[in-house]
Every structure is written in C-alpha cells, then in structure tokens.
Amino acid sequence: MGLFLQLLVRGLITGSLYALLGVSWGLIYNTTRTFHFAHGFVYAITAYVIVLAMNLTLPLGLSIAIGLAAATAAGCMLEYFIYLPMRRKSAAQLPIFLTSLGVMFAGQSALHLVFGPDTMPLQAFSEEIFIVGPVVFTNKDLVALIGASALIGLLFLFLRMTKAGMMIRAVSSNPEKAIFIGIDSRKIFILVFGIGSLLVGAAAFLATLDTPATPHIGLNAILMSFIVVFLGGVGSLPGAAIGGFMLGIVESLIILVLPTEYKIVVTFLILFIVILVKPEGLMGEKSS
C-alpha cells in the first residue's frame, strides 16, 4: 500500500506537468489550427535562458521572469514572422507543419552547437525532503504540482472571465462568425501564441527544477503535448488537463507490474486504445 501511494503521488506530480504541456499546446492548436511543433523549441530555449540567468547569479525570480519573457516573445515571433505570412499566402497545413518541424530541429541543433551536449542543471534552491506517512516528496515536487495546477486553473479563469478569453473561445469555436462580429483573428492568434508559450515556458522551469536542461528536452515535451491533447480530446482544454494527470498516474503506477523501460510503450498503448474506442478523445466532441 505504501508503494502504491508513493507512485500515485509521483504520478500526480508528473501528470501536472503533462497537463500544463497539454493545455499550453492545445490552446494554440484549438484556436489557430496550427500544428505548432516548434513549441518544443520554445520549451527548450526557456530552460536554457533561466539556467543561464541563474548562472549569472541573478535572483531566482528575475531569472524566471526573463525566461518567461523569452518564451512569450519567441512564441509571438514565430506566429508573426513565420505562420502569419504563410497563412496570408494560403499555405496548406502540411507546409506549415513542416516549417514548424524545421524550426524545432534547427533550434535544437543550434542549442547543441552553442551549449554542447552536456546537461545544465538549475541550481534554484536547496532541496528539502518531506515525509507524510509512507509518501516521500521534495519541495521541488510540491512547487511543480502546485505551480502547474495553479497555472492551469488561472488559464481556465482567464478564458471564462475576461473579454480577451471570451474572444479566444469565440475564434476557437467558430472563426468565421468571430470575424463577422468584428474580432481580429490575427491579434487573437498572436495572443494565444504568447499565452501558450508563456505556459510552456513555465512548464520548462518547473521540469528543470528536477531535470537538467539539454538540447533535446523540447522533443519529449512536444511529444507529450501531442499525446495529452489527443488523449483528452482535440478542442477540449479540460480534456487535455485531465488526460495529462491520467497519463502521469498510469505511467507511474505501471511500474507496479512492468519495468520502467516499458513506460513509453504503455503511453502509446493508452493513446491507441482511447483513439480506437473513442476517436474524438476522452472529452472531445464528435465532428458532425
């Protein structure tokens, strides 16, 4: 029972990061229909900016702020200078996706060229261990779980309670009608790229508390973003959040019966079963 509780808590911590990755990418995809593979590059570059800022002995709060500002700026620039010109030329989804894929791998190669293959840990603050019954966790785990969950909650409140959030939901649900009532979709697209990139930057910081930055960390992040969004249901941000927590818990508990190297196999098996049984995802709506 003790091992089960320990793995459950670990799954919740991992799942919170998966959920944050899912809603950050899902917000962009649901609104713009852009298969934004370069989201992984934004994740990676944020981790490096924060680590480098900390290495320059800047305060933790300032380092995080610089990293999140870099993430937001990177996302907005990708939309304004790459995706928007392609849409103006009526580019199909495939060329946009291939361009995004190119940005991702070119950025990954640039990070490798500049910083080398070595890991760069984030020396944020000393680690403290907490023991609650049979469960052991650290202050870093607590920050990751609370931080990711809070950001997801704030995003949902923003989308529900603010004028900008309502415009984002309008463009996401019916782009043609949104344009008809006077909503400038170009500004909304830049806004969601900024918000989505800010969130993935936050996920990068929270993950780097425990896992060092490497040139390839963005690839795993974007892979998990896709899986979580399609597992929860394309078009449903709550579905992405639930899918992220569910996936994290299942990946953790599977260690009870299988070796850890089978974790990625189980991940894709879960996605395959969900798509087979419910192609629209756990909370997605069937297309009419």
C-alpha positions as MATLAB code, in Angstrom:
seq = 'MGLFLQLLVRGLITGSLYALLGVSWGLIYNTTRTFHFAHGFVYAITAYVIVLAMNLTLPLGLSIAIGLAAATAAGCMLEYFIYLPMRRKSAAQLPIFLTSLGVMFAGQSALHLVFGPDTMPLQAFSEEIFIVGPVVFTNKDLVALIGASALIGLLFLFLRMTKAGMMIRAVSSNPEKAIFIGIDSRKIFILVFGIGSLLVGAAAFLATLDTPATPHIGLNAILMSFIVVFLGGVGSLPGAAIGGFMLGIVESLIILVLPTEYKIVVTFLILFIVILVKPEGLMGEKSS';
ca = [
       0.000    0.000    0.000;
       2.878    2.346    0.811;
       4.454    1.832   -2.614;
       1.093    2.423   -4.314;
       0.627    5.763   -2.502;
       4.192    6.811   -3.300;
       3.723    6.058   -7.004;
       0.318    7.763   -7.004;
       1.816   10.980   -5.648;
       4.668   10.761   -8.139;
       2.109   10.280  -10.892;
       0.200   13.385   -9.799;
       3.393   15.445   -9.898;
       4.363   14.187  -13.344;
       0.766   14.423  -14.531;
       0.535   18.091  -13.514;
       3.449   18.889  -15.836;
       1.909   16.791  -18.632;
      -1.368   18.650  -18.138;
       0.364   22.040  -18.339;
       2.147   20.971  -21.522;
      -1.148   19.758  -22.975;
      -3.164   22.900  -22.292;
      -0.314   25.153  -23.485;
      -0.162   23.425  -26.875;
      -3.883   22.713  -27.006;
      -4.744   26.408  -26.572;
      -2.660   27.264  -29.625;
      -3.891   24.370  -31.746;
      -7.562   24.732  -30.817;
      -7.548   28.430  -31.697;
      -5.243   28.623  -34.720;
      -5.310   25.042  -36.044;
      -1.526   25.299  -36.343;
       0.376   22.079  -35.683;
       2.968   24.013  -33.703;
       5.868   21.568  -33.450;
       8.243   24.456  -32.642;
       6.505   24.619  -29.249;
       9.205   22.180  -28.126;
      11.931   24.650  -29.100;
      10.248   27.369  -27.032;
      10.264   24.917  -24.106;
      13.958   24.157  -24.531;
      15.120   27.725  -25.004;
      13.201   28.829  -21.888;
      15.003   26.239  -19.791;
      18.379   27.429  -21.085;
      17.598   31.115  -20.558;
      16.588   30.512  -16.930;
      19.635   28.334  -16.235;
      21.989   30.880  -17.829;
      20.395   33.732  -15.896;
      20.869   31.789  -12.655;
      24.496   31.074  -13.602;
      24.983   34.849  -13.908;
      23.940   34.993  -10.216;
      20.692   36.786  -10.977;
      17.921   36.280   -8.401;
      15.623   33.314   -8.988;
      12.531   35.478   -9.503;
      14.273   37.684  -12.063;
      15.697   34.642  -13.863;
      12.229   33.114  -14.137;
      10.782   36.407  -15.379;
      13.474   36.694  -18.070;
      12.892   33.105  -19.148;
       9.117   33.501  -19.354;
       9.517   36.781  -21.250;
      11.818   34.995  -23.708;
       9.271   32.197  -24.131;
       6.412   34.631  -24.750;
       8.463   36.666  -27.218;
       9.607   33.539  -29.061;
       6.051   32.255  -29.454;
       4.725   35.606  -30.692;
       7.599   35.988  -33.164;
       7.042   32.510  -34.566;
       3.402   33.404  -35.226;
       4.081   36.890  -36.605;
       7.138   36.177  -38.764;
       6.550   32.564  -39.869;
       2.979   31.286  -39.559;
       1.100   34.508  -40.373;
       2.946   35.143  -43.690;
       2.309   31.526  -44.686;
      -1.409   31.838  -43.915;
      -1.570   35.055  -45.946;
      -0.291   33.047  -48.894;
      -2.987   30.402  -48.195;
      -0.425   27.767  -47.280;
      -1.860   24.328  -46.520;
      -1.460   22.645  -43.138;
       1.337   20.344  -44.319;
       3.807   23.097  -45.355;
       3.111   24.951  -42.101;
       3.723   21.786  -40.109;
       6.958   21.035  -41.993;
       8.155   24.592  -41.414;
       7.412   24.264  -37.700;
       9.216   20.923  -37.663;
      12.219   22.586  -39.315;
      12.258   25.358  -36.714;
      12.161   22.775  -33.940;
      15.114   20.741  -35.192;
      17.124   23.768  -36.347;
      16.662   25.310  -32.905;
      17.621   22.049  -31.217;
      20.777   21.869  -33.339;
      21.613   25.490  -32.537;
      21.339   24.807  -28.805;
      23.590   21.773  -29.228;
      26.126   23.842  -31.204;
      26.213   26.707  -28.705;
      25.980   24.867  -25.403;
      27.197   21.403  -26.325;
      25.598   18.071  -25.354;
      26.273   18.375  -21.623;
      23.410   18.799  -19.172;
      22.869   22.148  -17.455;
      21.155   21.743  -14.069;
      19.161   24.542  -12.480;
      20.591   25.376   -9.070;
      17.427   27.140   -7.915;
      17.282   26.396   -4.225;
      18.272   23.667   -1.839;
      16.191   20.535   -1.842;
      14.156   19.677    1.222;
      12.579   16.281    1.813;
       9.132   15.813    3.346;
       7.747   12.551    4.700;
       3.994   12.119    5.126;
       3.222    8.570    6.213;
       4.637    6.245    3.559;
       4.964    9.068    0.984;
       8.241   10.908    0.387;
       8.442   14.053   -1.754;
      10.559   17.190   -2.013;
       9.898   20.911   -2.013;
      10.633   20.866   -5.755;
       7.884   18.285   -6.266;
       5.499   20.473   -4.288;
       6.363   23.572   -6.322;
       5.847   21.653   -9.581;
       2.463   20.225   -8.564;
       1.048   23.431   -7.080;
       2.571   25.684   -9.739;
       1.334   23.664  -12.724;
      -2.143   23.163  -11.243;
      -2.459   26.858  -10.368;
      -1.441   27.969  -13.871;
      -3.989   25.637  -15.460;
      -6.686   26.989  -13.150;
      -5.720   30.598  -13.936;
      -5.873   29.867  -17.663;
      -9.412   28.496  -17.356;
     -10.450   31.531  -15.294;
      -8.896   33.859  -17.883;
     -10.745   32.152  -20.747;
     -14.027   32.200  -18.839;
     -13.977   35.554  -17.056;
     -12.148   38.050  -19.302;
     -13.117   39.745  -22.557;
      -9.918   38.537  -24.222;
     -10.635   34.990  -23.066;
     -14.151   35.130  -24.497;
     -12.748   36.326  -27.832;
     -10.278   33.442  -27.844;
     -13.127   30.988  -27.230;
     -15.159   32.619  -29.990;
     -12.339   32.304  -32.535;
     -11.653   28.742  -31.411;
     -15.273   27.585  -31.720;
     -16.316   29.497  -34.861;
     -13.608   31.524  -36.677;
     -15.922   32.745  -39.442;
     -18.574   34.022  -37.053;
     -15.894   35.646  -34.873;
     -14.610   37.634  -37.860;
     -18.176   38.590  -38.781;
     -18.784   40.166  -35.356;
     -15.567   42.168  -35.590;
     -12.934   40.067  -33.772;
      -9.469   40.459  -35.318;
      -8.277   36.861  -35.529;
      -4.694   37.926  -36.261;
      -4.418   39.667  -32.892;
      -6.083   36.715  -31.170;
      -3.613   34.312  -32.801;
      -0.657   36.336  -31.512;
      -2.284   36.465  -28.070;
      -2.751   32.690  -27.844;
       0.780   32.053  -29.085;
       2.004   34.374  -26.350;
      -0.108   32.740  -23.638;
       0.638   29.192  -24.806;
       4.365   29.944  -24.963;
       4.273   31.546  -21.508;
       2.671   28.378  -20.133;
       5.124   26.032  -21.832;
       7.942   28.233  -20.512;
       6.539   27.794  -17.011;
       6.412   24.034  -17.599;
      10.069   24.139  -18.668;
      11.058   25.915  -15.445;
       9.082   23.506  -13.249;
      10.540   20.484  -15.041;
      14.077   21.861  -14.881;
      13.842   22.024  -11.101;
      14.295   18.250  -11.203;
      15.685   17.503  -14.691;
      18.712   19.317  -16.189;
      18.392   21.270  -19.430;
      19.708   19.553  -22.570;
      19.360   20.457  -26.268;
      16.853   17.635  -26.741;
      14.418   18.265  -23.869;
      11.972   20.043  -26.179;
      11.383   16.915  -28.254;
       9.986   14.919  -25.348;
       7.939   17.939  -24.221;
       6.227   18.398  -27.578;
       5.640   14.656  -27.887;
       3.860   14.602  -24.532;
       1.882   17.712  -25.518;
       0.516   15.946  -28.603;
      -0.294   12.746  -26.744;
      -2.098   14.537  -23.918;
      -4.162   16.725  -26.286;
      -5.261   13.837  -28.468;
      -5.868   11.631  -25.441;
      -8.059   14.227  -23.738;
      -9.793   15.269  -26.940;
      -8.843   17.857  -29.528;
     -10.744   21.056  -28.825;
     -11.141   20.393  -25.106;
      -8.665   22.087  -22.785;
     -10.239   20.434  -19.704;
      -9.775   17.148  -21.559;
      -6.080   17.931  -22.074;
      -5.684   18.700  -18.369;
      -7.466   15.500  -17.314;
      -5.562   13.493  -19.911;
      -2.256   14.827  -18.583;
      -3.000   13.872  -14.975;
      -4.354   10.492  -16.030;
      -1.315    9.717  -18.160;
       1.095   10.711  -15.404;
      -0.666    8.491  -12.867;
      -0.868    5.488  -15.191;
       2.790    5.828  -16.214;
       3.777    5.876  -12.556;
       1.566    3.013  -11.381;
       2.568    0.769  -14.303;
       5.895    0.275  -12.506;
       3.994   -1.999  -10.113;
       3.681   -4.612  -12.857;
       6.202   -3.702  -15.578;
       9.816   -2.467  -15.722;
      10.294    1.283  -16.201;
      11.583    0.878  -19.777;
       8.055   -0.125  -20.848;
       6.627    3.215  -19.757;
       6.687    4.803  -23.231;
       5.132    1.656  -24.713;
       2.275    1.894  -22.220;
       1.849    5.590  -23.072;
       1.301    4.896  -26.757;
      -0.825    1.856  -25.973;
      -3.173    4.018  -23.884;
      -3.399    6.559  -26.710;
      -4.088    3.817  -29.245;
      -6.844    2.250  -27.135;
      -8.539    5.603  -26.484;
      -8.444    6.582  -30.172;
      -9.732    3.134  -31.140;
     -12.618    3.193  -28.668;
     -13.333    6.937  -28.672;
     -11.602    8.607  -31.648;
     -12.546   12.110  -30.501;
     -10.666   11.603  -27.210;
     -11.884   11.381  -23.636;
     -13.715   14.731  -23.640;
     -13.676   15.644  -27.326;
     -16.867   16.160  -29.294;
     -17.769   14.082  -32.322;
     -17.478   16.019  -35.556;
     -20.776   16.424  -37.312;
];
